[in-house]
Structures are given as C-alpha cells and as structure tokens.
CSV table of N, CA and C and ligand atoms in Angstrom, one decimal:
chain,number,residue,atom,x,y,z
D,1,MET,N,5.6,81.2,58.5
D,1,MET,CA,4.7,81.8,57.5
D,1,MET,C,3.8,82.9,58.2
D,2,LYS,N,3.3,82.6,59.3
D,2,LYS,CA,2.5,83.6,60.0
D,2,LYS,C,3.2,84.9,60.3
D,3,THR,N,4.5,84.8,60.7
D,3,THR,CA,5.3,86.0,61.0
D,3,THR,C,5.4,86.8,59.7
D,4,VAL,N,5.6,86.2,58.6
D,4,VAL,CA,5.8,86.9,57.3
D,4,VAL,C,4.5,87.7,57.0
D,5,THR,N,3.3,87.1,57.2
D,5,THR,CA,2.1,87.8,56.9
D,5,THR,C,1.9,89.0,57.8
D,6,LYS,N,2.3,88.8,59.1
D,6,LYS,CA,2.2,89.9,60.0
D,6,LYS,C,3.1,91.0,59.6
D,7,PHE,N,4.3,90.7,59.2
D,7,PHE,CA,5.2,91.8,58.7
D,7,PHE,C,4.6,92.5,57.5
D,8,ALA,N,4.1,91.7,56.6
D,8,ALA,CA,3.5,92.4,55.4
D,8,ALA,C,2.4,93.3,55.8
D,9,ALA,N,1.5,92.9,56.8
D,9,ALA,CA,0.4,93.7,57.2
D,9,ALA,C,0.9,95.0,57.8
D,10,ILE,N,2.0,94.8,58.7
D,10,ILE,CA,2.5,96.0,59.3
D,10,ILE,C,3.1,97.0,58.3
D,11,ALA,N,3.8,96.4,57.3
D,11,ALA,CA,4.4,97.2,56.3
D,11,ALA,C,3.3,98.0,55.5
D,12,ALA,N,2.2,97.3,55.2
D,12,ALA,CA,1.1,97.9,54.5
D,12,ALA,C,0.5,99.0,55.2
D,13,ILE,N,0.3,98.8,56.5
D,13,ILE,CA,-0.2,99.9,57.4
D,13,ILE,C,0.7,101.1,57.4
D,14,GLY,N,2.0,100.8,57.5
D,14,GLY,CA,3.0,101.9,57.5
D,14,GLY,C,3.0,102.7,56.3
D,15,LEU,N,2.8,102.0,55.1
D,15,LEU,CA,2.8,102.6,53.8
D,15,LEU,C,1.6,103.5,53.7
D,16,SER,N,0.4,103.0,54.1
D,16,SER,CA,-0.8,103.8,54.0
D,16,SER,C,-0.7,105.0,54.9
D,17,VAL,N,-0.1,104.9,56.0
D,17,VAL,CA,0.0,106.1,56.9
D,17,VAL,C,0.9,107.1,56.2
D,18,ALA,N,2.0,106.6,55.7
D,18,ALA,CA,2.9,107.6,55.0
D,18,ALA,C,2.3,108.3,53.8
D,19,LEU,N,1.5,107.5,53.1
D,19,LEU,CA,0.8,108.1,51.9
D,19,LEU,C,-0.2,109.1,52.3
D,20,SER,N,-1.0,108.8,53.3
D,20,SER,CA,-2.0,109.7,53.7
D,20,SER,C,-1.4,111.0,54.3
D,21,ALA,N,-0.3,110.8,55.0
D,21,ALA,CA,0.4,112.0,55.6
D,21,ALA,C,0.9,112.9,54.5
D,22,SER,N,1.3,112.4,53.4
D,22,SER,CA,1.9,113.2,52.3
D,22,SER,C,0.8,113.8,51.4
D,23,THR,N,-0.4,113.3,51.5
D,23,THR,CA,-1.4,113.9,50.6
D,23,THR,C,-2.5,114.7,51.3
D,24,SER,N,-2.7,114.5,52.5
D,24,SER,CA,-3.9,115.1,53.2
D,24,SER,C,-3.7,116.5,53.6
D,25,ALA,N,-2.5,116.9,53.9
D,25,ALA,CA,-2.3,118.2,54.6
D,25,ALA,C,-2.7,119.4,53.7
D,26,TYR,N,-2.3,119.4,52.5
D,26,TYR,CA,-2.5,120.5,51.6
D,26,TYR,C,-3.3,120.1,50.4
D,27,ALA,N,-4.2,121.0,49.9
D,27,ALA,CA,-5.0,120.6,48.8
D,27,ALA,C,-4.6,121.3,47.5
D,28,ALA,N,-4.6,120.6,46.4
D,28,ALA,CA,-4.2,121.2,45.1
D,28,ALA,C,-5.2,122.3,44.7
D,29,GLU,N,-6.5,122.1,45.2
D,29,GLU,CA,-7.5,123.1,44.8
D,29,GLU,C,-7.2,124.5,45.5
D,30,ASP,N,-6.6,124.4,46.7
D,30,ASP,CA,-6.2,125.7,47.3
D,30,ASP,C,-5.0,126.2,46.5
D,31,GLY,N,-4.2,125.4,46.1
D,31,GLY,CA,-3.0,125.8,45.4
D,31,GLY,C,-3.3,126.4,44.0
D,32,GLU,N,-4.4,126.0,43.4
D,32,GLU,CA,-4.9,126.6,42.2
D,32,GLU,C,-5.2,128.0,42.4
D,33,LYS,N,-5.8,128.4,43.5
D,33,LYS,CA,-6.1,129.8,43.8
D,33,LYS,C,-4.8,130.6,44.0
D,34,VAL,N,-3.9,130.0,44.7
D,34,VAL,CA,-2.6,130.7,44.9
D,34,VAL,C,-1.9,130.9,43.6
D,35,PHE,N,-2.1,130.0,42.7
D,35,PHE,CA,-1.4,130.1,41.3
D,35,PHE,C,-1.9,131.3,40.6
D,36,LYS,N,-3.0,131.9,41.0
D,36,LYS,CA,-3.5,133.1,40.3
D,36,LYS,C,-2.4,134.2,40.3
D,37,LYS,N,-1.6,134.2,41.4
D,37,LYS,CA,-0.5,135.1,41.5
D,37,LYS,C,0.6,134.9,40.5
D,38,CYS,N,0.6,133.7,39.9
D,38,CYS,CA,1.7,133.4,39.0
D,38,CYS,C,1.2,133.5,37.5
D,39,LYS,N,-0.1,133.5,37.4
D,39,LYS,CA,-0.7,133.4,36.1
D,39,LYS,C,-0.4,134.6,35.1
D,40,ALA,N,-0.1,135.7,35.7
D,40,ALA,CA,0.2,136.9,34.8
D,40,ALA,C,1.5,136.5,33.9
D,41,CYS,N,2.3,135.6,34.4
D,41,CYS,CA,3.5,135.3,33.7
D,41,CYS,C,3.7,133.8,33.3
D,42,HIS,N,3.0,132.9,34.1
D,42,HIS,CA,3.2,131.5,33.8
D,42,HIS,C,2.0,130.8,33.3
D,43,LYS,N,2.2,129.9,32.3
D,43,LYS,CA,1.1,129.1,31.8
D,43,LYS,C,1.6,127.6,31.8
D,44,PHE,N,0.8,126.7,31.4
D,44,PHE,CA,1.2,125.3,31.2
D,44,PHE,C,1.0,125.0,29.8
D,45,GLY,N,2.0,124.5,29.2
D,45,GLY,CA,2.0,124.1,27.8
D,45,GLY,C,2.6,125.1,26.8
D,46,LYS,N,2.8,126.3,27.4
D,46,LYS,CA,3.6,127.3,26.6
D,46,LYS,C,4.2,128.4,27.5
D,47,ASN,N,5.2,129.1,26.9
D,47,ASN,CA,5.8,130.1,27.7
D,47,ASN,C,4.9,131.4,27.7
D,48,GLY,N,5.1,132.2,28.7
D,48,GLY,CA,4.5,133.5,28.7
D,48,GLY,C,5.6,134.5,29.0
D,49,LEU,N,5.3,135.4,29.9
D,49,LEU,CA,6.5,136.3,30.3
D,49,LEU,C,7.5,135.4,31.1
D,50,GLY,N,7.0,134.4,31.7
D,50,GLY,CA,7.9,133.4,32.3
D,50,GLY,C,7.8,132.1,31.6
D,51,PRO,N,8.7,131.2,31.9
D,51,PRO,CA,8.7,129.8,31.2
D,51,PRO,C,7.5,129.0,31.6
D,52,ASP,N,7.2,128.1,30.6
D,52,ASP,CA,6.2,127.1,30.8
D,52,ASP,C,6.4,126.3,32.0
D,53,LEU,N,5.4,126.1,32.9
D,53,LEU,CA,5.7,125.4,34.1
D,53,LEU,C,5.1,123.9,34.1
D,54,THR,N,4.9,123.4,32.9
D,54,THR,CA,4.4,122.0,32.9
D,54,THR,C,5.5,121.1,33.5
D,55,GLY,N,5.0,120.2,34.4
D,55,GLY,CA,5.9,119.2,35.1
D,55,GLY,C,7.0,119.8,35.9
D,56,ILE,N,6.8,121.0,36.4
D,56,ILE,CA,7.9,121.8,37.0
D,56,ILE,C,8.5,121.0,38.3
D,57,VAL,N,7.6,120.3,39.0
D,57,VAL,CA,8.1,119.6,40.2
D,57,VAL,C,8.9,118.4,39.8
D,58,GLY,N,10.2,118.5,40.0
D,58,GLY,CA,11.2,117.4,39.6
D,58,GLY,C,11.9,117.8,38.4
D,59,ARG,N,11.6,118.9,37.7
D,59,ARG,CA,12.2,119.3,36.5
D,59,ARG,C,13.5,120.0,36.8
D,60,LYS,N,14.5,119.9,35.9
D,60,LYS,CA,15.7,120.6,36.0
D,60,LYS,C,15.5,122.1,35.7
D,61,ALA,N,16.2,122.9,36.4
D,61,ALA,CA,16.0,124.4,36.2
D,61,ALA,C,16.5,124.8,34.9
D,62,GLY,N,15.8,125.8,34.3
D,62,GLY,CA,16.3,126.5,33.1
D,62,GLY,C,16.4,125.6,31.9
D,63,THR,N,15.4,124.7,31.6
D,63,THR,CA,15.5,123.8,30.5
D,63,THR,C,14.5,124.0,29.4
D,64,MET,N,13.6,125.0,29.6
D,64,MET,CA,12.6,125.2,28.5
D,64,MET,C,13.2,126.1,27.4
D,65,GLU,N,12.6,126.2,26.3
D,65,GLU,CA,13.0,127.2,25.2
D,65,GLU,C,12.6,128.5,25.7
D,66,PHE,N,13.4,129.2,26.5
D,66,PHE,CA,13.0,130.4,27.1
D,66,PHE,C,14.2,131.2,27.3
D,67,LYS,N,14.1,132.5,27.2
D,67,LYS,CA,15.3,133.4,27.4
D,67,LYS,C,15.5,133.6,28.9
D,68,TYR,N,16.2,132.7,29.5
D,68,TYR,CA,16.4,132.8,30.9
D,68,TYR,C,17.5,133.8,31.2
D,69,SER,N,17.5,134.3,32.5
D,69,SER,CA,18.6,135.2,32.9
D,69,SER,C,19.9,134.3,33.0
D,70,LYS,N,21.0,135.0,33.0
D,70,LYS,CA,22.3,134.4,33.2
D,70,LYS,C,22.3,133.6,34.5
D,71,ALA,N,21.7,134.2,35.5
D,71,ALA,CA,21.7,133.6,36.8
D,71,ALA,C,21.0,132.2,36.8
D,72,MET,N,19.9,132.2,36.1
D,72,MET,CA,19.1,130.9,36.0
D,72,MET,C,19.9,129.9,35.2
D,73,VAL,N,20.5,130.3,34.1
D,73,VAL,CA,21.4,129.4,33.3
D,73,VAL,C,22.5,128.9,34.1
D,74,ALA,N,23.1,129.7,35.0
D,74,ALA,CA,24.2,129.2,35.8
D,74,ALA,C,23.7,128.2,36.8
D,75,LYS,N,22.5,128.4,37.4
D,75,LYS,CA,21.9,127.4,38.3
D,75,LYS,C,21.7,126.1,37.6
D,76,SER,N,21.2,126.2,36.3
D,76,SER,CA,20.9,125.0,35.6
D,76,SER,C,22.2,124.2,35.3
D,77,GLU,N,23.2,125.0,35.0
D,77,GLU,CA,24.5,124.3,34.8
D,77,GLU,C,25.1,123.7,36.0
D,78,GLU,N,24.7,124.3,37.2
D,78,GLU,CA,25.2,123.7,38.4
D,78,GLU,C,24.3,122.4,38.7
D,79,GLY,N,23.2,122.2,38.0
D,79,GLY,CA,22.4,121.0,38.2
D,79,GLY,C,21.2,121.2,39.1
D,80,LEU,N,20.8,122.5,39.3
D,80,LEU,CA,19.6,122.7,40.1
D,80,LEU,C,18.4,122.0,39.6
D,81,VAL,N,17.7,121.3,40.5
D,81,VAL,CA,16.5,120.6,40.1
D,81,VAL,C,15.4,121.2,41.0
D,82,TRP,N,14.2,121.4,40.4
D,82,TRP,CA,13.1,122.0,41.2
D,82,TRP,C,12.4,120.9,42.0
D,83,THR,N,13.1,120.5,43.0
D,83,THR,CA,12.5,119.6,44.0
D,83,THR,C,11.5,120.4,44.8
D,84,GLU,N,10.6,119.8,45.6
D,84,GLU,CA,9.6,120.5,46.3
D,84,GLU,C,10.3,121.5,47.3
D,85,GLU,N,11.4,121.0,47.8
D,85,GLU,CA,12.2,121.9,48.8
D,85,GLU,C,12.7,123.1,48.1
D,86,ASN,N,13.3,123.0,46.9
D,86,ASN,CA,13.9,124.1,46.2
D,86,ASN,C,12.8,125.0,45.7
D,87,LEU,N,11.7,124.5,45.2
D,87,LEU,CA,10.6,125.3,44.8
D,87,LEU,C,10.1,126.2,45.9
D,88,ASP,N,9.9,125.5,47.1
D,88,ASP,CA,9.5,126.2,48.2
D,88,ASP,C,10.4,127.4,48.6
D,89,ALA,N,11.7,127.2,48.5
D,89,ALA,CA,12.6,128.2,48.9
D,89,ALA,C,12.6,129.3,47.8
D,90,PHE,N,12.5,129.0,46.5
D,90,PHE,CA,12.5,130.0,45.5
D,90,PHE,C,11.3,130.8,45.5
D,91,VAL,N,10.1,130.2,45.7
D,91,VAL,CA,8.8,130.9,45.7
D,91,VAL,C,8.7,131.8,47.0
D,92,THR,N,9.4,131.4,48.1
D,92,THR,CA,9.3,132.2,49.3
D,92,THR,C,9.9,133.6,49.0
D,93,LYS,N,11.0,133.6,48.3
D,93,LYS,CA,11.7,134.9,48.0
D,93,LYS,C,12.6,134.7,46.8
D,94,PRO,N,12.1,134.8,45.6
D,94,PRO,CA,12.9,134.4,44.4
D,94,PRO,C,14.3,135.0,44.4
D,95,LYS,N,14.4,136.3,44.8
D,95,LYS,CA,15.7,137.0,44.7
D,95,LYS,C,16.7,136.6,45.8
D,96,LYS,N,16.1,135.9,46.8
D,96,LYS,CA,17.0,135.4,47.8
D,96,LYS,C,17.6,134.1,47.4
D,97,PHE,N,16.8,133.3,46.8
D,97,PHE,CA,17.2,132.0,46.3
D,97,PHE,C,18.2,132.1,45.1
D,98,ILE,N,17.8,132.9,44.2
D,98,ILE,CA,18.7,133.2,43.0
D,98,ILE,C,18.8,134.7,42.8
D,99,LYS,N,19.9,135.2,43.3
D,99,LYS,CA,20.1,136.6,43.4
D,99,LYS,C,19.7,137.4,42.2
D,100,LYS,N,20.1,137.0,41.0
D,100,LYS,CA,19.9,137.9,39.9
D,100,LYS,C,18.8,137.3,38.9
D,101,THR,N,17.9,136.6,39.5
D,101,THR,CA,16.8,136.0,38.6
D,101,THR,C,16.0,137.2,38.1
D,102,LYS,N,15.5,137.0,36.9
D,102,LYS,CA,14.6,138.1,36.3
D,102,LYS,C,13.2,137.8,36.6
D,103,MET,N,12.9,136.9,37.5
D,103,MET,CA,11.5,136.7,37.9
D,103,MET,C,11.1,137.8,38.9
D,104,ALA,N,10.3,138.7,38.4
D,104,ALA,CA,9.9,139.9,39.2
D,104,ALA,C,8.7,139.5,40.1
D,105,PHE,N,8.9,138.8,41.1
D,105,PHE,CA,7.9,138.4,42.0
D,105,PHE,C,8.4,138.5,43.5
D,106,ALA,N,7.6,139.1,44.3
D,106,ALA,CA,8.1,139.4,45.7
D,106,ALA,C,8.3,138.1,46.5
D,107,GLY,N,7.3,137.2,46.4
D,107,GLY,CA,7.4,136.0,47.1
D,107,GLY,C,6.1,135.7,47.9
D,108,LEU,N,5.9,134.4,48.3
D,108,LEU,CA,4.8,134.0,49.0
D,108,LEU,C,5.2,133.7,50.5
D,109,LYS,N,4.7,134.6,51.4
D,109,LYS,CA,5.1,134.5,52.8
D,109,LYS,C,4.6,133.3,53.5
D,110,LYS,N,3.3,133.0,53.2
D,110,LYS,CA,2.6,131.9,54.0
D,110,LYS,C,3.0,130.5,53.5
D,111,GLU,N,3.5,129.8,54.5
D,111,GLU,CA,3.9,128.4,54.2
D,111,GLU,C,2.8,127.6,53.6
D,112,LYS,N,1.6,127.8,54.2
D,112,LYS,CA,0.5,126.9,53.7
D,112,LYS,C,0.1,127.3,52.2
D,113,ASP,N,0.3,128.5,51.8
D,113,ASP,CA,0.1,128.9,50.4
D,113,ASP,C,1.1,128.2,49.5
D,114,ARG,N,2.4,128.2,50.0
D,114,ARG,CA,3.4,127.6,49.2
D,114,ARG,C,3.2,126.1,49.0
D,115,LYS,N,2.9,125.4,50.2
D,115,LYS,CA,2.7,124.0,50.1
D,115,LYS,C,1.5,123.6,49.2
D,116,ALA,N,0.4,124.3,49.3
D,116,ALA,CA,-0.8,124.1,48.5
D,116,ALA,C,-0.4,124.3,47.0
D,117,LEU,N,0.3,125.4,46.8
D,117,LEU,CA,0.7,125.7,45.4
D,117,LEU,C,1.5,124.5,44.8
D,118,ILE,N,2.5,124.0,45.6
D,118,ILE,CA,3.3,122.9,45.1
D,118,ILE,C,2.4,121.6,44.8
D,119,GLU,N,1.4,121.4,45.7
D,119,GLU,CA,0.5,120.3,45.4
D,119,GLU,C,-0.2,120.5,44.1
D,120,TYR,N,-0.6,121.7,43.8
D,120,TYR,CA,-1.3,122.0,42.5
D,120,TYR,C,-0.3,121.8,41.4
D,121,LEU,N,0.9,122.3,41.5
D,121,LEU,CA,1.9,122.2,40.5
D,121,LEU,C,2.2,120.8,40.1
D,122,LYS,N,2.1,119.9,41.1
D,122,LYS,CA,2.4,118.5,40.9
D,122,LYS,C,1.3,117.9,39.9
D,123,THR,N,0.1,118.5,39.9
D,123,THR,CA,-0.9,118.0,39.0
D,123,THR,C,-0.8,118.5,37.6
D,124,GLN,N,0.1,119.4,37.3
D,124,GLN,CA,0.2,120.0,36.0
D,124,GLN,C,1.4,119.5,35.2
N,1,HEC,C1,6.2,139.0,36.8
N,1,HEC,C2,6.2,137.7,36.2
N,1,HEC,C3,6.3,136.5,37.0
N,1,HEC,C4,5.5,136.1,38.1
N,1,HEC,C5,4.4,136.9,38.7
N,1,HEC,C6,6.0,134.8,38.5
N,1,HEC,N1,7.1,134.4,37.7
N,1,HEC,FE1,8.1,132.7,37.8
N,1,HEC,N2,9.4,133.3,36.4
N,1,HEC,C7,9.3,134.5,35.7
N,1,HEC,C8,10.4,134.7,34.9
N,1,HEC,C9,10.7,135.8,33.9
N,1,HEC,C10,11.2,133.5,35.1
N,1,HEC,C11,12.6,133.2,34.5
N,1,HEC,C12,13.6,133.7,35.6
N,1,HEC,C13,15.1,133.7,35.2
N,1,HEC,O1,15.4,133.4,34.0
N,1,HEC,O2,15.9,134.2,36.0
N,1,HEC,C14,10.5,132.7,36.0
N,1,HEC,C15,11.0,131.4,36.4
N,1,HEC,C16,10.3,130.6,37.3
N,1,HEC,C17,10.7,129.3,37.6
N,1,HEC,C18,11.9,128.5,37.1
N,1,HEC,C19,11.4,127.8,35.8
N,1,HEC,C20,12.4,127.0,35.1
N,1,HEC,O3,12.2,126.6,33.9
N,1,HEC,O4,13.5,126.7,35.6
N,1,HEC,C21,9.7,128.8,38.5
N,1,HEC,C22,9.7,127.4,39.1
N,1,HEC,C23,8.7,129.8,38.7
N,1,HEC,N3,9.1,130.9,37.9
N,1,HEC,C24,7.6,129.7,39.4
N,1,HEC,C25,6.7,130.7,39.7
N,1,HEC,C26,5.6,130.6,40.6
N,1,HEC,C27,5.2,129.4,41.3
N,1,HEC,C28,5.0,131.9,40.6
N,1,HEC,C29,3.8,132.3,41.5
N,1,HEC,C30,4.0,132.1,42.9
N,1,HEC,C31,5.7,132.7,39.8
N,1,HEC,N4,6.8,132.0,39.2
N,1,HEC,C32,5.4,134.1,39.5
N,1,HEC,C33,8.3,135.4,35.8
N,1,HEC,C34,7.3,135.4,36.8
C-alpha cells in the first residue's frame, strides 16, 4: 500500500511540473498585444476580411462560412488541423506554409510573439 501512495505522489508531482511548464513560459496578455496585428482582418464571433478565429487552436482549417482561397480549401480537404505547431508555422510565414493563401500578412518573426499569440488564441 505504501508503495502505491508513493507512486501516486510522484505522478502528481510529475503532472504539476508538466502543467506549469506548459503554462508559465508565455502569457496570453502578451499575445493579446500581438493580436493587434491580426485585428485588421480577424475577429472572434464573426468574419472580417479574414475568417472568424473563435476556437482556432485545434480547429480544422477552412471550416467557417467564409470565402476561402482554393489553396485553403485544398488544405482543409487534406485534413489540416490548426494545432499549435501548424499555427506557429503558418503565422511565421503564411505564404511559405500555404503557398497560395490569400492571407496578406508577412508573418511574425519572433518566436516569443508567436507563442504568446497562440496562448491568447487558446483563450478565445
Ligand atoms: C490582411 C488581412 C489579414 C491579416 C492581417 C491576418 N490575416 Fe489571417 N487570414 C486572412 C484571410 C483572407 C484568410 C483566409 C486565407 C485563405 O483562404 O487562403 C486568413 C486565414 C487565417 C487562418 C486560417 C483560418 C481557418 O479558418 O482555417 C488563421 C489561423 C489566421 N488567418 C490567423 C491569423 C493571425 C494569427 C494573424 C495575425 C498574426 C492573421 N491571421 C493576420 C487575412 C488576414
């Protein structure tokens, strides 16, 4: 019995370390500032010049009622999902990740800006 308790304690510590590691490094508040660069085109709850980004982290690409480019539709059909990794790559250089996307945005060079932005997007 004692060993079981010990194992549970170790597992709990491991879990809390993992959780704090994934939440402490980048702040959603910083990401909100980065999002100013997206605001000209993106909103939450409705489309703008770009599609509604509500719940974008984990969402399948090209699924809003929006007139996407053929390139984005093709990615959607391939099953592209906006995981944190894919969002990071897309936002780094949209036209590198999806060659003919109609998202006219140069990209975010700084990794810390992208990571904070993704933390913010997770809250929306
Ligand atoms: C100049 C307008 C503009 C700006 C600025 C812009 N976007 Fe976009 N975004 C678009 C358009 C238009 C699309 C649709 C692209 C397509 O169909 O190829 C899009 C698509 C997207 C998608 C895919 C959505 C989906 O439903 O699959 C994501 C994610 C995204 N943008 C994130 C961002 C983020 C994050 C920023 C800021 C760093 C940003 N965009 C800045 C216009 C913009």
